[in-house]
CSV table of C-alpha atoms in Angstrom, one decimal:
chain,number,residue,atom,x,y,z
G,24,UNK,CA,22.1,-4.9,23.7
G,25,UNK,CA,23.6,-7.7,25.6
G,26,UNK,CA,25.2,-10.5,23.6
G,27,UNK,CA,23.8,-14.0,24.2
G,28,UNK,CA,25.8,-17.2,24.6
G,29,UNK,CA,25.8,-19.6,21.7
G,30,UNK,CA,24.0,-22.9,22.6
G,31,UNK,CA,24.6,-25.2,19.6
G,32,UNK,CA,22.7,-28.1,21.2
G,33,UNK,CA,19.5,-26.1,21.4
G,34,UNK,CA,20.0,-25.0,17.8
G,35,UNK,CA,20.4,-28.6,16.6
G,36,UNK,CA,17.4,-29.7,18.7
G,37,UNK,CA,15.3,-26.9,17.3
G,38,UNK,CA,16.3,-27.7,13.7
G,39,UNK,CA,15.5,-31.4,14.1
G,40,UNK,CA,12.0,-30.6,15.5
G,41,UNK,CA,11.5,-28.1,12.6
G,42,UNK,CA,12.5,-30.9,10.2
G,43,UNK,CA,9.7,-33.1,11.7
G,44,UNK,CA,7.3,-30.2,11.4
G,45,UNK,CA,8.2,-29.7,7.7
G,46,UNK,CA,7.8,-33.5,7.0
G,47,UNK,CA,4.3,-33.5,8.4
G,48,UNK,CA,3.4,-30.2,6.8
G,49,UNK,CA,4.4,-31.6,3.5
G,50,UNK,CA,2.3,-34.7,4.2
G,51,UNK,CA,-0.7,-32.6,5.2
G,52,UNK,CA,-0.3,-30.5,2.1
G,53,UNK,CA,-0.2,-33.5,-0.2
G,54,UNK,CA,3.3,-33.0,-1.4
G,55,UNK,CA,4.4,-36.5,-0.2
G,56,UNK,CA,3.2,-39.3,2.0
G,57,UNK,CA,4.9,-39.6,5.4
G,58,UNK,CA,3.9,-42.6,7.6
G,59,UNK,CA,2.9,-41.8,11.2
G,60,UNK,CA,5.9,-43.6,12.8
G,61,UNK,CA,8.5,-41.4,11.0
G,62,UNK,CA,8.4,-38.7,13.8
G,63,UNK,CA,9.8,-40.9,16.6
G,64,UNK,CA,13.1,-41.8,14.9
G,65,UNK,CA,13.6,-38.3,13.6
G,66,UNK,CA,13.0,-36.7,17.0
G,67,UNK,CA,15.2,-39.3,18.8
G,68,UNK,CA,18.1,-38.9,16.3
G,69,UNK,CA,17.8,-35.1,16.5
G,70,UNK,CA,17.9,-35.1,20.3
G,71,UNK,CA,20.8,-37.5,20.3
G,72,UNK,CA,22.7,-35.3,17.9
G,73,UNK,CA,21.8,-32.2,20.0
G,74,UNK,CA,23.1,-33.9,23.1
G,75,UNK,CA,26.4,-34.8,21.4
G,76,UNK,CA,26.7,-31.3,20.0
G,77,UNK,CA,26.1,-29.8,23.5
G,78,UNK,CA,28.6,-32.1,25.1
G,79,UNK,CA,31.3,-31.4,22.5
G,80,UNK,CA,30.7,-27.6,22.9
G,81,UNK,CA,30.9,-27.9,26.6
G,82,UNK,CA,34.3,-29.5,26.6
G,83,UNK,CA,36.9,-26.8,27.1
G,84,UNK,CA,40.4,-26.9,28.6
G,85,UNK,CA,40.5,-25.6,32.1
G,86,UNK,CA,42.2,-22.3,31.4
G,87,UNK,CA,40.6,-21.6,28.1
G,88,UNK,CA,39.1,-18.2,27.5
G,89,UNK,CA,36.4,-17.2,25.2
G,90,UNK,CA,36.8,-15.0,22.1
G,91,UNK,CA,35.6,-12.0,24.1
G,92,UNK,CA,38.4,-12.5,26.6
G,93,UNK,CA,36.2,-13.7,29.5
G,94,UNK,CA,36.8,-17.0,31.2
G,95,UNK,CA,33.2,-18.1,30.8
G,96,UNK,CA,32.6,-18.3,34.5
G,97,UNK,CA,29.6,-16.5,35.9
G,98,UNK,CA,30.1,-13.9,38.6
G,99,UNK,CA,27.5,-12.8,41.0
G,100,UNK,CA,26.0,-9.4,40.2
G,101,UNK,CA,25.7,-6.6,42.8
Protein backbone atom coordinates (compact mmCIF):
# COMPACT_ATOMS: atom_id res chain seq x y z
CA UNK A 1 0.00 0.00 0.00
CA UNK A 2 1.31 3.43 -0.88
CA UNK A 3 1.99 5.88 1.91
CA UNK A 4 0.09 9.15 1.77
CA UNK A 5 1.54 12.57 2.42
CA UNK A 6 0.55 14.28 5.64
CA UNK A 7 -1.59 17.39 5.09
CA UNK A 8 -1.99 18.93 8.54
CA UNK A 9 -3.99 21.88 7.19
CA UNK A 10 -6.69 19.55 5.92
CA UNK A 11 -6.64 17.70 9.24
CA UNK A 12 -7.17 20.92 11.21
CA UNK A 13 -9.93 22.08 8.83
CA UNK A 14 -11.72 18.75 9.19
CA UNK A 15 -11.45 18.81 12.96
CA UNK A 16 -12.81 22.36 13.13
CA UNK A 17 -15.81 21.45 10.96
CA UNK A 18 -16.33 18.34 13.06
CA UNK A 19 -16.39 20.58 16.14
CA UNK A 20 -19.16 22.69 14.60
CA UNK A 21 -21.09 19.51 13.83
CA UNK A 22 -20.74 18.29 17.43
CA UNK A 23 -21.89 21.67 18.78
CA UNK A 24 -25.05 21.59 16.69
CA UNK A 25 -25.64 17.89 17.33
CA UNK A 26 -25.53 18.61 21.06
CA UNK A 27 -27.97 21.46 20.52
CA UNK A 28 -30.31 19.23 18.52
CA UNK A 29 -30.10 16.50 21.15
CA UNK A 30 -30.95 18.91 23.92
CA UNK A 31 -27.61 18.63 25.73
CA UNK A 32 -27.01 22.39 25.52
CA UNK A 33 -28.26 25.50 23.79
CA UNK A 34 -26.16 26.83 20.89
CA UNK A 35 -27.19 30.09 19.21
CA UNK A 36 -27.48 30.00 15.42
CA UNK A 37 -24.61 32.47 14.89
CA UNK A 38 -21.98 30.30 16.65
CA UNK A 39 -21.10 28.40 13.46
CA UNK A 40 -19.62 31.32 11.52
CA UNK A 41 -16.89 32.27 14.02
CA UNK A 42 -16.04 28.61 14.66
CA UNK A 43 -15.71 27.84 10.95
CA UNK A 44 -13.74 31.02 10.20
CA UNK A 45 -11.35 30.48 13.13
CA UNK A 46 -10.87 26.85 12.11
CA UNK A 47 -10.13 27.73 8.51
CA UNK A 48 -7.71 30.45 9.59
CA UNK A 49 -5.92 28.00 11.87
CA UNK A 50 -5.87 25.42 9.05
CA UNK A 51 -4.33 27.96 6.68
CA UNK A 52 -1.65 28.90 9.19
CA UNK A 53 -0.93 25.23 9.84
CA UNK A 54 -0.62 24.48 6.12
CA UNK A 55 1.63 27.49 5.58
CA UNK A 56 3.92 26.52 8.44
CA UNK A 57 4.05 22.92 7.23
CA UNK A 58 4.86 24.09 3.71
CA UNK A 59 7.89 26.13 4.79
CA UNK A 60 10.98 23.99 4.37
CA UNK A 61 14.59 24.86 3.66
CA UNK A 62 15.51 24.51 0.00
CA UNK A 63 17.69 21.41 0.39
CA UNK A 64 15.63 19.70 3.08
CA UNK A 65 14.77 16.06 2.66
CA UNK A 66 11.85 14.19 4.07
CA UNK A 67 12.15 11.41 6.67
CA UNK A 68 11.89 8.78 3.92
CA UNK A 69 14.94 10.27 2.18
CA UNK A 70 13.09 11.81 -0.76
CA UNK A 71 13.39 15.47 -1.65
CA UNK A 72 9.62 15.97 -1.76
CA UNK A 73 9.65 16.93 -5.41
CA UNK A 74 7.31 15.09 -7.71
CA UNK A 75 8.76 13.30 -10.69
CA UNK A 76 6.79 12.39 -13.80
CA UNK A 77 5.88 8.74 -14.00
CA UNK A 78 6.55 6.68 -17.10
